[in-house]
Amino acid sequence: MDKYLLIPLLPLIAFTINIIFGKGIIKERAHWIAILAVLGSFAIAVSTLIEVLNGKTINYDVYSWIVSGSFKVTVGFLIDQLTAIMLIVVTSVSLLVHIYSVGYMHGDKGYYRFFAYLSLFTFSMLMLVMGNNLLQLYFGWEAVGLCSYFLIGFWYEKKSASDAGKKAFIVNRFGDFGFGIGVIMIFLTLGALHYTDIFAKVGTLQGQTINILGYNIDLITLIALLLFCGAVGKSAQIPLHVWLPDAMEGPTPVSALIHAATMVTAGVFMVARFNPIFSLSETAMNVVALTGAITSLFAATIALVQNDIKRIVAYSTVSQLGYMFLACGVGAYGAGVFHLYTHAYFKALLFLGAGSVMHAMAGELDIQKMGGLKKHMPVTYWTFLIASLSIAGIPGLAGFFSKDEILWLAYNHGTIGKIVWLMGTAVAALTAFYSFRIIFMAFHGKFRGTHEQEHHLHESPKAMTIPLIILAIGAISAGWVGIPAALGGSNAIAHFFEPVLGHPHVTAAHEEEFMVMSISIVAAIGGIFVSWIFYSLKPEIPKTLAAKFKGIYTTLWNKYYVDELYGFIIVRPTKWIASNILVAVTDGKIIEGIVNGVPQAIRNFGERLRKLQTGHLQHYAVSMAIGLFVILTLVLIAAGR
Amino acid sequence: MLPNLFFGYFAIVMVVLSLLIITRRNPVHSVLWMLVLFFHIAGLYLFLNAEFLAAVQVILYAGAILVLFLFVIMMLNLKEEITAERFIGEWPIGVALGISIIMLVYFALSKFIQGPVGQYTIEAINKETHTKTIGRVLYTEYLFPFEIASLILLIAIVGAIVLAKKRG
Amino acid sequence: MVPLDWYIGLSAVIFVIGVVGFIIRRNILIMLMSVELMLNSVNISLVAFSHYLQDLRGQIFVFFIITVAAAEAAIGLAILVALFKNKAAVHTDEITEMKG
């Protein structure tokens, strides 16, 4: 067996073992199997990365799944620069989340189930990124959706958790619908499912239009937008971002996994993977860039006022994903994936840190009730601080390099680029602000919770802090592979990605690059400074501001009322249709009628048919003889013609 | 001319014997007429250069299967059987059906076209005797069906014992 | 040379006699004998084909049919014996348990 197959197969095996034997035999030992499997996958992923670094790309079919005439669906692997990085991100974050979960999920009655789902989730994501054809991507795409449903609704006894699971699944369905149509369109127009075939043929579509309801629509734009539709759902962009903050209902390690490595990054990965299609349509690119930028700004503003620690981090994920799409939209796919890769580490760290805080606070999520945690949980504090500095874009840390690359390349991309650059810079300031709001409110100052909680405060166990430390190292150093030339680096990662993702042409001088860089640094430091004034120095300012701009504050607090809007325009009409048409008419009359009527009809028919069964052997023989006679006659007639 | 006469004799006798078999009141008579019929069929096989099958026909059908029939007849109540009604009430329907099938076959025969011939000419078979030729084909080309046939017989033996055994 | 048609005709006539015998007789024993009749008629046509087409496959088939006929006779008669033991009946119109 070749080793590439083992990468997704090991977690699948772990899942199978845990789900079958977990309840009876394995029980509290479930994590060993899951961790060993992911560790194996990670080791193979590293060796694969080394091979790819040496210039090897792997593309082959493992297994023919469906063969029907010229239509052939295979399970195959394409491992190039993009996939290799994704493999590292997925397996490493997944591994750390697995280890962290040993501490976090300790004593949960669904312990084995949790690890089984984690393995399945990892498997699905690996299949998604490793596939060499569209259908396998689609398989992984749906599978991660299913796993997210399992894991978000992991504590299914809790209504909010199962609701959040359903919400994630259903909202994703909207996006997947478009994605599915996109896949079908590609197959219909190009007749190919393998990436290599698609990218080889996609040029022939240029200039073709398709007539929909009387409008001539550019075919490539349509396909690209349909694919992007899927990415919007999976990567929680406006208008389908609503599921991600609710996904907080799942256990915190799951949030970390969803937000950092699996699931949400799938959309960015897909857009980057299909860059040959997107690059052919300027309209689609602009849509991607603007959607990314608007989502980024939108989510960052919501994050400003939230008090739930996980919710703030969740909105920051939506915002950072917007950044990645912004990058893809200006043609800087490499920068987008680079940000995906650095983001994976500091975002996983933020979530696991938040989980560690929750662990100490006995499940408390409100940062207004925290404070002064610094001295109780130093490891969590320092790692969380590193992650916040990284996401804020402080020079030297991972987030700075990737964010700066995106902003710089956006700045170089004409008018649209300038607009999204401005938005991106604003987001950078907001990001720094809300990230440090958590730091100042939760870790500094005086403890504001109950006495009982204060007594309970403690540092988390080793299984949880070690992954935090490892991730902190990642959050510092992950970006060092992409130090731009302007700072004396070689921007190795951009060159690494160039064969797959290309590299946008940059004309502007280093001076401008320094200008862009300085602006974003100023924005970041400004954000942190304001945050320090607001929440450490003069805590009364935010309250005054909130009272003064009550309208804005409540709008932000209620997340722009998007959930309420959807509730009004989608959920309520659907429920009305469900109760008044489906239940009353379809279910009550039609289905009941069919359900009761069919057996009645069969019974009546059977009563008559029964009479044929006389029990006389000869009667049966005669019917056989008549059958023989009829068949012979038919054959003769057929032969006679 | 002579072969035609020969075939004519066989054909007429076989049809008459068949009719006798299905119309006799006493089953023992039916069995005995069937014995005569099987000998005639064996003769027809000889006429068709199939000595081995002729021998099998006599040994298996006449020797084994008919004896089995006779055994079973002995268990039945012959006295009652002789006086009982032979046919079902609707027998004309059966006869009509039979006649219509015959007519159909008659029409079909007029459209009969012979297929391509194979390699086993009479000379080829006679050169190394019929039994040897058929044996070679049976044990090479048809070895697997042959083994399955033996399994069918085994199952038949077991089944017959189980069914006819006294219960309890 | 006797035409092949004659053999097929003879085979058909005997087959139909077997069918008619199976349909009109009341006695299960005679019905079983009718089945043997049908099988033998098929054998005749197969041997005739084998002879005229100079192909041994027909005879091989006859061989297998004889095997199946032997098995069928054994099982059929065993069923008959069991039936007779349980119901003391050999006439089909006396056995109509399958009536719906």
PDB file of N, CA and C in Angstrom, chain B residues 4 7 14 22-24 30-31 34 37-38 45 47-48 57 61 68-69 73 75-76 81 85-88 91 98 105 112 114 117-122 130 133 142 153 156 163-164, chain C residues 2 4-7 12-13 16 20 23-27 29-30 33 36-37 40 43-44 47 51-54 56-57 59 64 66-67 69 71 75 77-79 82 84-85 90-91:
ATOM      1  N   ASN B   4     -36.412 -44.472 -43.387  1.00  0.00           N
ATOM      2  CA  ASN B   4     -37.683 -43.775 -43.193  1.00  0.00           C
ATOM      3  C   ASN B   4     -38.733 -44.707 -42.620  1.00  0.00           C
ATOM      4  N   PHE B   7     -37.906 -45.324 -39.000  1.00  0.00           N
ATOM      5  CA  PHE B   7     -38.308 -44.206 -38.163  1.00  0.00           C
ATOM      6  C   PHE B   7     -39.817 -44.170 -38.001  1.00  0.00           C
ATOM      7  N   MET B  14     -44.124 -45.190 -30.593  1.00  0.00           N
ATOM      8  CA  MET B  14     -43.868 -44.347 -29.421  1.00  0.00           C
ATOM      9  C   MET B  14     -45.064 -43.462 -29.097  1.00  0.00           C
ATOM     10  N   ILE B  22     -50.697 -42.552 -20.603  1.00  0.00           N
ATOM     11  CA  ILE B  22     -51.482 -41.553 -19.883  1.00  0.00           C
ATOM     12  C   ILE B  22     -52.958 -41.917 -19.790  1.00  0.00           C
ATOM     13  N   THR B  23     -53.370 -42.969 -20.441  1.00  0.00           N
ATOM     14  CA  THR B  23     -54.806 -43.279 -20.368  1.00  0.00           C
ATOM     15  C   THR B  23     -55.110 -44.527 -19.565  1.00  0.00           C
ATOM     16  N   ARG B  24     -54.119 -45.360 -19.239  1.00  0.00           N
ATOM     17  CA  ARG B  24     -54.426 -46.619 -18.543  1.00  0.00           C
ATOM     18  C   ARG B  24     -55.016 -46.352 -17.161  1.00  0.00           C
ATOM     19  N   SER B  30     -49.509 -48.762 -16.892  1.00  0.00           N
ATOM     20  CA  SER B  30     -48.816 -47.583 -17.391  1.00  0.00           C
ATOM     21  C   SER B  30     -47.314 -47.769 -17.311  1.00  0.00           C
ATOM     22  N   VAL B  31     -46.869 -48.265 -16.159  1.00  0.00           N
ATOM     23  CA  VAL B  31     -45.431 -48.426 -15.970  1.00  0.00           C
ATOM     24  C   VAL B  31     -44.894 -49.431 -16.966  1.00  0.00           C
ATOM     25  N   MET B  34     -44.605 -47.957 -20.253  1.00  0.00           N
ATOM     26  CA  MET B  34     -43.495 -47.023 -20.256  1.00  0.00           C
ATOM     27  C   MET B  34     -42.174 -47.747 -20.455  1.00  0.00           C
ATOM     28  N   LEU B  37     -41.824 -48.273 -23.959  1.00  0.00           N
ATOM     29  CA  LEU B  37     -41.494 -47.002 -24.600  1.00  0.00           C
ATOM     30  C   LEU B  37     -40.006 -46.684 -24.446  1.00  0.00           C
ATOM     31  N   PHE B  38     -39.481 -46.921 -23.246  1.00  0.00           N
ATOM     32  CA  PHE B  38     -38.077 -46.587 -23.022  1.00  0.00           C
ATOM     33  C   PHE B  38     -37.166 -47.446 -23.890  1.00  0.00           C
ATOM     34  N   TYR B  45     -32.158 -44.060 -30.140  1.00  0.00           N
ATOM     35  CA  TYR B  45     -30.832 -43.501 -29.869  1.00  0.00           C
ATOM     36  C   TYR B  45     -29.776 -44.266 -30.667  1.00  0.00           C
ATOM     37  N   PHE B  47     -30.250 -45.754 -33.396  1.00  0.00           N
ATOM     38  CA  PHE B  47     -30.461 -45.335 -34.770  1.00  0.00           C
ATOM     39  C   PHE B  47     -29.751 -43.999 -35.023  1.00  0.00           C
ATOM     40  N   LEU B  48     -29.614 -43.189 -33.981  1.00  0.00           N
ATOM     41  CA  LEU B  48     -28.975 -41.882 -34.090  1.00  0.00           C
ATOM     42  C   LEU B  48     -27.500 -41.925 -33.687  1.00  0.00           C
ATOM     43  N   GLN B  57     -30.000 -45.065 -21.128  1.00  0.00           N
ATOM     44  CA  GLN B  57     -31.463 -45.015 -21.135  1.00  0.00           C
ATOM     45  C   GLN B  57     -32.051 -46.305 -20.578  1.00  0.00           C
ATOM     46  N   TYR B  61     -33.271 -45.495 -16.868  1.00  0.00           N
ATOM     47  CA  TYR B  61     -34.730 -45.322 -16.889  1.00  0.00           C
ATOM     48  C   TYR B  61     -35.439 -46.635 -16.645  1.00  0.00           C
ATOM     49  N   LEU B  68     -38.376 -47.910  -9.356  1.00  0.00           N
ATOM     50  CA  LEU B  68     -38.782 -47.028  -8.259  1.00  0.00           C
ATOM     51  C   LEU B  68     -40.285 -46.780  -8.326  1.00  0.00           C
ATOM     52  N   PHE B  69     -40.770 -46.495  -9.536  1.00  0.00           N
ATOM     53  CA  PHE B  69     -42.206 -46.273  -9.714  1.00  0.00           C
ATOM     54  C   PHE B  69     -43.002 -47.492  -9.272  1.00  0.00           C
ATOM     55  N   ILE B  73     -45.901 -47.852  -6.465  1.00  0.00           N
ATOM     56  CA  ILE B  73     -47.256 -48.305  -6.805  1.00  0.00           C
ATOM     57  C   ILE B  73     -47.713 -49.413  -5.861  1.00  0.00           C
ATOM     58  N   MET B  75     -47.161 -49.678  -2.891  1.00  0.00           N
ATOM     59  CA  MET B  75     -47.608 -49.165  -1.593  1.00  0.00           C
ATOM     60  C   MET B  75     -49.026 -48.623  -1.649  1.00  0.00           C
ATOM     61  N   LEU B  76     -49.458 -48.307  -2.859  1.00  0.00           N
ATOM     62  CA  LEU B  76     -50.769 -47.661  -2.951  1.00  0.00           C
ATOM     63  C   LEU B  76     -51.879 -48.690  -2.961  1.00  0.00           C
ATOM     64  N   GLU B  81     -57.897 -47.732  -6.709  1.00  0.00           N
ATOM     65  CA  GLU B  81     -57.431 -46.937  -7.836  1.00  0.00           C
ATOM     66  C   GLU B  81     -58.103 -47.384  -9.138  1.00  0.00           C
ATOM     67  N   GLU B  85     -62.208 -42.613 -10.642  1.00  0.00           N
ATOM     68  CA  GLU B  85     -62.243 -41.833 -11.885  1.00  0.00           C
ATOM     69  C   GLU B  85     -60.813 -41.531 -12.334  1.00  0.00           C
ATOM     70  N   ARG B  86     -60.543 -41.724 -13.657  1.00  0.00           N
ATOM     71  CA  ARG B  86     -59.182 -41.523 -14.158  1.00  0.00           C
ATOM     72  C   ARG B  86     -58.843 -40.038 -14.346  1.00  0.00           C
ATOM     73  N   PHE B  87     -59.807 -39.337 -14.970  1.00  0.00           N
ATOM     74  CA  PHE B  87     -59.491 -37.972 -15.410  1.00  0.00           C
ATOM     75  C   PHE B  87     -60.203 -36.943 -14.553  1.00  0.00           C
ATOM     76  N   ILE B  88     -59.676 -35.725 -14.615  1.00  0.00           N
ATOM     77  CA  ILE B  88     -60.384 -34.642 -13.943  1.00  0.00           C
ATOM     78  C   ILE B  88     -61.583 -34.255 -14.789  1.00  0.00           C
ATOM     79  N   TRP B  91     -61.249 -32.466 -18.407  1.00  0.00           N
ATOM     80  CA  TRP B  91     -60.190 -33.005 -19.273  1.00  0.00           C
ATOM     81  C   TRP B  91     -60.267 -32.508 -20.708  1.00  0.00           C
ATOM     82  N   GLY B  98     -53.565 -29.203 -25.585  1.00  0.00           N
ATOM     83  CA  GLY B  98     -52.508 -30.027 -26.181  1.00  0.00           C
ATOM     84  C   GLY B  98     -52.553 -29.946 -27.687  1.00  0.00           C
ATOM     85  N   VAL B 105     -46.605 -26.047 -32.986  1.00  0.00           N
ATOM     86  CA  VAL B 105     -45.301 -26.621 -33.315  1.00  0.00           C
ATOM     87  C   VAL B 105     -45.266 -26.972 -34.805  1.00  0.00           C
ATOM     88  N   PHE B 112     -38.386 -23.975 -39.797  1.00  0.00           N
ATOM     89  CA  PHE B 112     -37.157 -24.479 -39.182  1.00  0.00           C
ATOM     90  C   PHE B 112     -35.959 -24.338 -40.114  1.00  0.00           C
ATOM     91  N   GLN B 114     -31.808 -25.247 -40.235  1.00  0.00           N
ATOM     92  CA  GLN B 114     -30.763 -25.969 -39.506  1.00  0.00           C
ATOM     93  C   GLN B 114     -29.544 -25.081 -39.282  1.00  0.00           C
ATOM     94  N   VAL B 117     -22.905 -26.971 -38.591  1.00  0.00           N
ATOM     95  CA  VAL B 117     -22.551 -28.286 -38.050  1.00  0.00           C
ATOM     96  C   VAL B 117     -21.231 -28.195 -37.312  1.00  0.00           C
ATOM     97  N   GLY B 118     -21.050 -29.119 -36.352  1.00  0.00           N
ATOM     98  CA  GLY B 118     -19.841 -29.126 -35.535  1.00  0.00           C
ATOM     99  C   GLY B 118     -18.798 -30.100 -36.071  1.00  0.00           C
ATOM    100  N   GLN B 119     -17.848 -30.486 -35.216  1.00  0.00           N
ATOM    101  CA  GLN B 119     -16.705 -31.289 -35.672  1.00  0.00           C
ATOM    102  C   GLN B 119     -16.912 -32.780 -35.480  1.00  0.00           C
ATOM    103  N   TYR B 120     -17.943 -33.182 -34.718  1.00  0.00           N
ATOM    104  CA  TYR B 120     -18.069 -34.609 -34.404  1.00  0.00           C
ATOM    105  C   TYR B 120     -18.896 -35.326 -35.464  1.00  0.00           C
ATOM    106  N   THR B 121     -18.269 -35.622 -36.593  1.00  0.00           N
ATOM    107  CA  THR B 121     -18.985 -36.386 -37.619  1.00  0.00           C
ATOM    108  C   THR B 121     -19.069 -37.833 -37.179  1.00  0.00           C
ATOM    109  N   ILE B 122     -19.930 -38.593 -37.866  1.00  0.00           N
ATOM    110  CA  ILE B 122     -20.108 -40.001 -37.489  1.00  0.00           C
ATOM    111  C   ILE B 122     -18.786 -40.755 -37.621  1.00  0.00           C
ATOM    112  N   HIS B 130     -18.094 -44.210 -29.502  1.00  0.00           N
ATOM    113  CA  HIS B 130     -18.955 -43.139 -29.006  1.00  0.00           C
ATOM    114  C   HIS B 130     -18.713 -42.846 -27.529  1.00  0.00           C
ATOM    115  N   THR B 133     -15.555 -40.846 -26.881  1.00  0.00           N
ATOM    116  CA  THR B 133     -15.664 -39.442 -27.294  1.00  0.00           C
ATOM    117  C   THR B 133     -16.484 -38.647 -26.287  1.00  0.00           C
ATOM    118  N   TYR B 142     -16.923 -30.315 -19.730  1.00  0.00           N
ATOM    119  CA  TYR B 142     -18.096 -30.241 -18.853  1.00  0.00           C
ATOM    120  C   TYR B 142     -17.817 -30.825 -17.481  1.00  0.00           C
ATOM    121  N   LEU B 153     -27.484 -35.290  -7.342  1.00  0.00           N
ATOM    122  CA  LEU B 153     -27.894 -36.654  -7.005  1.00  0.00           C
ATOM    123  C   LEU B 153     -27.770 -36.904  -5.508  1.00  0.00           C
ATOM    124  N   ALA B 156     -30.547 -35.328  -3.821  1.00  0.00           N
ATOM    125  CA  ALA B 156     -31.764 -36.094  -4.060  1.00  0.00           C
ATOM    126  C   ALA B 156     -31.843 -37.294  -3.138  1.00  0.00           C
ATOM    127  N   LEU B 163     -37.559 -37.263   3.361  1.00  0.00           N
ATOM    128  CA  LEU B 163     -38.994 -37.120   3.120  1.00  0.00           C
ATOM    129  C   LEU B 163     -39.758 -38.410   3.417  1.00  0.00           C
ATOM    130  N   ALA B 164     -39.183 -39.538   3.020  1.00  0.00           N
ATOM    131  CA  ALA B 164     -39.940 -40.782   3.115  1.00  0.00           C
ATOM    132  C   ALA B 164     -39.803 -41.458   4.469  1.00  0.00           C
TER     133      ALA B 164
ATOM    134  N   VAL C   2     -33.444 -39.636 -42.817  1.00  0.00           N
ATOM    135  CA  VAL C   2     -34.680 -39.131 -42.213  1.00  0.00           C
ATOM    136  C   VAL C   2     -34.483 -37.629 -41.917  1.00  0.00           C
ATOM    137  N   LEU C   4     -34.564 -34.031 -40.157  1.00  0.00           N
ATOM    138  CA  LEU C   4     -34.524 -33.658 -38.735  1.00  0.00           C
ATOM    139  C   LEU C   4     -35.907 -33.230 -38.243  1.00  0.00           C
ATOM    140  N   ASP C   5     -36.689 -32.629 -39.147  1.00  0.00           N
ATOM    141  CA  ASP C   5     -38.035 -32.178 -38.790  1.00  0.00           C
ATOM    142  C   ASP C   5     -38.859 -33.300 -38.179  1.00  0.00           C
ATOM    143  N   TRP C   6     -38.703 -34.484 -38.709  1.00  0.00           N
ATOM    144  CA  TRP C   6     -39.519 -35.590 -38.208  1.00  0.00           C
ATOM    145  C   TRP C   6     -39.241 -35.857 -36.747  1.00  0.00           C
ATOM    146  N   TYR C   7     -37.973 -35.836 -36.422  1.00  0.00           N
ATOM    147  CA  TYR C   7     -37.608 -36.072 -35.011  1.00  0.00           C
ATOM    148  C   TYR C   7     -38.212 -34.992 -34.112  1.00  0.00           C
ATOM    149  N   ALA C  12     -42.140 -33.323 -30.234  1.00  0.00           N
ATOM    150  CA  ALA C  12     -43.202 -32.407 -29.842  1.00  0.00           C
ATOM    151  C   ALA C  12     -44.466 -33.157 -29.495  1.00  0.00           C
ATOM    152  N   VAL C  13     -44.784 -34.166 -30.308  1.00  0.00           N
ATOM    153  CA  VAL C  13     -46.026 -34.911 -30.052  1.00  0.00           C
ATOM    154  C   VAL C  13     -45.943 -35.604 -28.695  1.00  0.00           C
ATOM    155  N   VAL C  16     -46.281 -33.084 -25.895  1.00  0.00           N
ATOM    156  CA  VAL C  16     -47.645 -32.616 -25.662  1.00  0.00           C
ATOM    157  C   VAL C  16     -48.475 -33.709 -25.009  1.00  0.00           C
ATOM    158  N   VAL C  20     -50.521 -33.130 -21.682  1.00  0.00           N
ATOM    159  CA  VAL C  20     -51.945 -33.449 -21.534  1.00  0.00           C
ATOM    160  C   VAL C  20     -52.134 -34.457 -20.404  1.00  0.00           C
ATOM    161  N   ILE C  23     -51.989 -32.793 -17.193  1.00  0.00           N
ATOM    162  CA  ILE C  23     -53.132 -31.936 -16.883  1.00  0.00           C
ATOM    163  C   ILE C  23     -54.379 -32.749 -16.548  1.00  0.00           C
ATOM    164  N   ILE C  24     -54.611 -33.815 -17.283  1.00  0.00           N
ATOM    165  CA  ILE C  24     -55.942 -34.426 -17.139  1.00  0.00           C
ATOM    166  C   ILE C  24     -55.993 -35.579 -16.139  1.00  0.00           C
ATOM    167  N   ARG C  25     -54.867 -36.159 -15.778  1.00  0.00           N
ATOM    168  CA  ARG C  25     -54.949 -37.301 -14.860  1.00  0.00           C
ATOM    169  C   ARG C  25     -55.103 -36.834 -13.409  1.00  0.00           C
ATOM    170  N   ARG C  26     -55.789 -37.646 -12.623  1.00  0.00           N
ATOM    171  CA  ARG C  26     -55.978 -37.314 -11.207  1.00  0.00           C
ATOM    172  C   ARG C  26     -54.871 -37.912 -10.351  1.00  0.00           C
ATOM    173  N   ASN C  27     -54.351 -39.038 -10.821  1.00  0.00           N
ATOM    174  CA  ASN C  27     -53.374 -39.771 -10.022  1.00  0.00           C
ATOM    175  C   ASN C  27     -51.996 -39.130 -10.111  1.00  0.00           C
ATOM    176  N   LEU C  29     -49.173 -40.290  -9.367  1.00  0.00           N
ATOM    177  CA  LEU C  29     -48.155 -41.186  -9.896  1.00  0.00           C
ATOM    178  C   LEU C  29     -48.087 -41.081 -11.414  1.00  0.00           C
ATOM    179  N   ILE C  30     -49.257 -41.113 -12.038  1.00  0.00           N
ATOM    180  CA  ILE C  30     -49.294 -41.003 -13.498  1.00  0.00           C
ATOM    181  C   ILE C  30     -48.782 -39.627 -13.924  1.00  0.00           C
ATOM    182  N   MET C  33     -45.220 -39.772 -14.064  1.00  0.00           N
ATOM    183  CA  MET C  33     -44.797 -40.491 -15.257  1.00  0.00           C
ATOM    184  C   MET C  33     -44.917 -39.585 -16.488  1.00  0.00           C
ATOM    185  N   GLU C  36     -41.876 -37.618 -16.715  1.00  0.00           N
ATOM    186  CA  GLU C  36     -40.785 -38.404 -17.328  1.00  0.00           C
ATOM    187  C   GLU C  36     -40.939 -38.430 -18.841  1.00  0.00           C
ATOM    188  N   LEU C  37     -42.168 -38.524 -19.273  1.00  0.00           N
ATOM    189  CA  LEU C  37     -42.463 -38.552 -20.703  1.00  0.00           C
ATOM    190  C   LEU C  37     -41.958 -37.263 -21.369  1.00  0.00           C
ATOM    191  N   ASN C  40     -38.224 -37.193 -21.568  1.00  0.00           N
ATOM    192  CA  ASN C  40     -37.713 -38.082 -22.600  1.00  0.00           C
ATOM    193  C   ASN C  40     -37.919 -37.512 -23.989  1.00  0.00           C
ATOM    194  N   ASN C  43     -35.238 -35.220 -24.616  1.00  0.00           N
ATOM    195  CA  ASN C  43     -34.004 -35.965 -24.877  1.00  0.00           C
ATOM    196  C   ASN C  43     -33.934 -36.416 -26.327  1.00  0.00           C
ATOM    197  N   ILE C  44     -35.075 -36.905 -26.846  1.00  0.00           N
ATOM    198  CA  ILE C  44     -35.081 -37.373 -28.234  1.00  0.00           C
ATOM    199  C   ILE C  44     -34.665 -36.235 -29.164  1.00  0.00           C
ATOM    200  N   VAL C  47     -30.886 -35.476 -28.792  1.00  0.00           N
ATOM    201  CA  VAL C  47     -30.009 -36.460 -29.428  1.00  0.00           C
ATOM    202  C   VAL C  47     -30.076 -36.309 -30.939  1.00  0.00           C
ATOM    203  N   HIS C  51     -26.992 -35.448 -33.383  1.00  0.00           N
ATOM    204  CA  HIS C  51     -26.598 -36.282 -34.507  1.00  0.00           C
ATOM    205  C   HIS C  51     -26.523 -35.457 -35.792  1.00  0.00           C
ATOM    206  N   TYR C  52     -27.518 -34.632 -36.004  1.00  0.00           N
ATOM    207  CA  TYR C  52     -27.594 -33.932 -37.285  1.00  0.00           C
ATOM    208  C   TYR C  52     -26.632 -32.760 -37.352  1.00  0.00           C
ATOM    209  N   LEU C  53     -26.383 -32.160 -36.210  1.00  0.00           N
ATOM    210  CA  LEU C  53     -25.469 -31.006 -36.208  1.00  0.00           C
ATOM    211  C   LEU C  53     -24.034 -31.422 -35.903  1.00  0.00           C
ATOM    212  N   GLN C  54     -23.822 -32.707 -35.727  1.00  0.00           N
ATOM    213  CA  GLN C  54     -22.487 -33.257 -35.478  1.00  0.00           C
ATOM    214  C   GLN C  54     -21.778 -32.530 -34.330  1.00  0.00           C
ATOM    215  N   LEU C  56     -21.440 -32.802 -29.981  1.00  0.00           N
ATOM    216  CA  LEU C  56     -21.767 -33.694 -28.866  1.00  0.00           C
ATOM    217  C   LEU C  56     -22.489 -32.994 -27.715  1.00  0.00           C
ATOM    218  N   ARG C  57     -22.575 -31.698 -27.799  1.00  0.00           N
ATOM    219  CA  ARG C  57     -23.153 -30.965 -26.672  1.00  0.00           C
ATOM    220  C   ARG C  57     -24.577 -31.423 -26.357  1.00  0.00           C
ATOM    221  N   GLN C  59     -25.809 -34.369 -26.610  1.00  0.00           N
ATOM    222  CA  GLN C  59     -25.809 -35.619 -25.834  1.00  0.00           C
ATOM    223  C   GLN C  59     -25.368 -35.373 -24.398  1.00  0.00           C
ATOM    224  N   PHE C  64     -27.119 -34.896 -18.598  1.00  0.00           N
ATOM    225  CA  PHE C  64     -27.506 -34.138 -17.401  1.00  0.00           C
ATOM    226  C   PHE C  64     -28.998 -34.209 -17.150  1.00  0.00           C
ATOM    227  N   ILE C  66     -30.921 -36.670 -17.802  1.00  0.00           N
ATOM    228  CA  ILE C  66     -31.210 -37.963 -17.178  1.00  0.00           C
ATOM    229  C   ILE C  66     -30.894 -37.890 -15.678  1.00  0.00           C
ATOM    230  N   THR C  67     -29.775 -37.240 -15.344  1.00  0.00           N
ATOM    231  CA  THR C  67     -29.426 -37.077 -13.931  1.00  0.00           C
ATOM    232  C   THR C  67     -30.539 -36.362 -13.180  1.00  0.00           C
ATOM    233  N   ALA C  69     -33.598 -36.001 -14.070  1.00  0.00           N
ATOM    234  CA  ALA C  69     -34.820 -36.794 -14.058  1.00  0.00           C
ATOM    235  C   ALA C  69     -34.774 -37.830 -12.951  1.00  0.00           C
ATOM    236  N   ALA C  71     -33.079 -37.619 -10.149  1.00  0.00           N
ATOM    237  CA  ALA C  71     -33.240 -36.916  -8.883  1.00  0.00           C
ATOM    238  C   ALA C  71     -34.693 -36.528  -8.685  1.00  0.00           C
ATOM    239  N   ILE C  75     -37.134 -37.701  -5.588  1.00  0.00           N
ATOM    240  CA  ILE C  75     -37.758 -36.745  -4.679  1.00  0.00           C
ATOM    241  C   ILE C  75     -39.272 -36.777  -4.822  1.00  0.00           C
ATOM    242  N   LEU C  77     -41.231 -39.143  -5.833  1.00  0.00           N
ATOM    243  CA  LEU C  77     -41.830 -40.340  -5.258  1.00  0.00           C
ATOM    244  C   LEU C  77     -41.751 -40.317  -3.741  1.00  0.00           C
ATOM    245  N   ALA C  78     -40.663 -39.772  -3.213  1.00  0.00           N
ATOM    246  CA  ALA C  78     -40.556 -39.659  -1.757  1.00  0.00           C
ATOM    247  C   ALA C  78     -41.658 -38.758  -1.213  1.00  0.00           C
ATOM    248  N   ILE C  79     -41.910 -37.665  -1.925  1.00  0.00           N
ATOM    249  CA  ILE C  79     -43.002 -36.777  -1.500  1.00  0.00           C
ATOM    250  C   ILE C  79     -44.327 -37.533  -1.551  1.00  0.00           C
ATOM    251  N   ALA C  82     -44.624 -39.754   1.403  1.00  0.00           N
ATOM    252  CA  ALA C  82     -44.928 -38.990   2.611  1.00  0.00           C
ATOM    253  C   ALA C  82     -46.386 -38.544   2.598  1.00  0.00           C
ATOM    254  N   PHE C  84     -48.867 -39.924   1.011  1.00  0.00           N
ATOM    255  CA  PHE C  84     -49.760 -41.063   1.186  1.00  0.00           C
ATOM    256  C   PHE C  84     -49.832 -41.488   2.639  1.00  0.00           C
ATOM    257  N   LYS C  85     -48.674 -41.414   3.302  1.00  0.00           N
ATOM    258  CA  LYS C  85     -48.635 -41.774   4.713  1.00  0.00           C
ATOM    259  C   LYS C  85     -49.510 -40.832   5.531  1.00  0.00           C
ATOM    260  N   VAL C  90     -53.835 -40.077  -3.142  1.00  0.00           N
ATOM    261  CA  VAL C  90     -52.936 -39.936  -4.281  1.00  0.00           C
ATOM    262  C   VAL C  90     -53.617 -39.144  -5.399  1.00  0.00           C
ATOM    263  N   HIS C  91     -54.817 -38.654  -5.137  1.00  0.00           N
ATOM    264  CA  HIS C  91     -55.538 -37.925  -6.174  1.00  0.00           C
ATOM    265  C   HIS C  91     -55.450 -36.425  -5.902  1.00  0.00           C
TER     266      HIS C  91
END
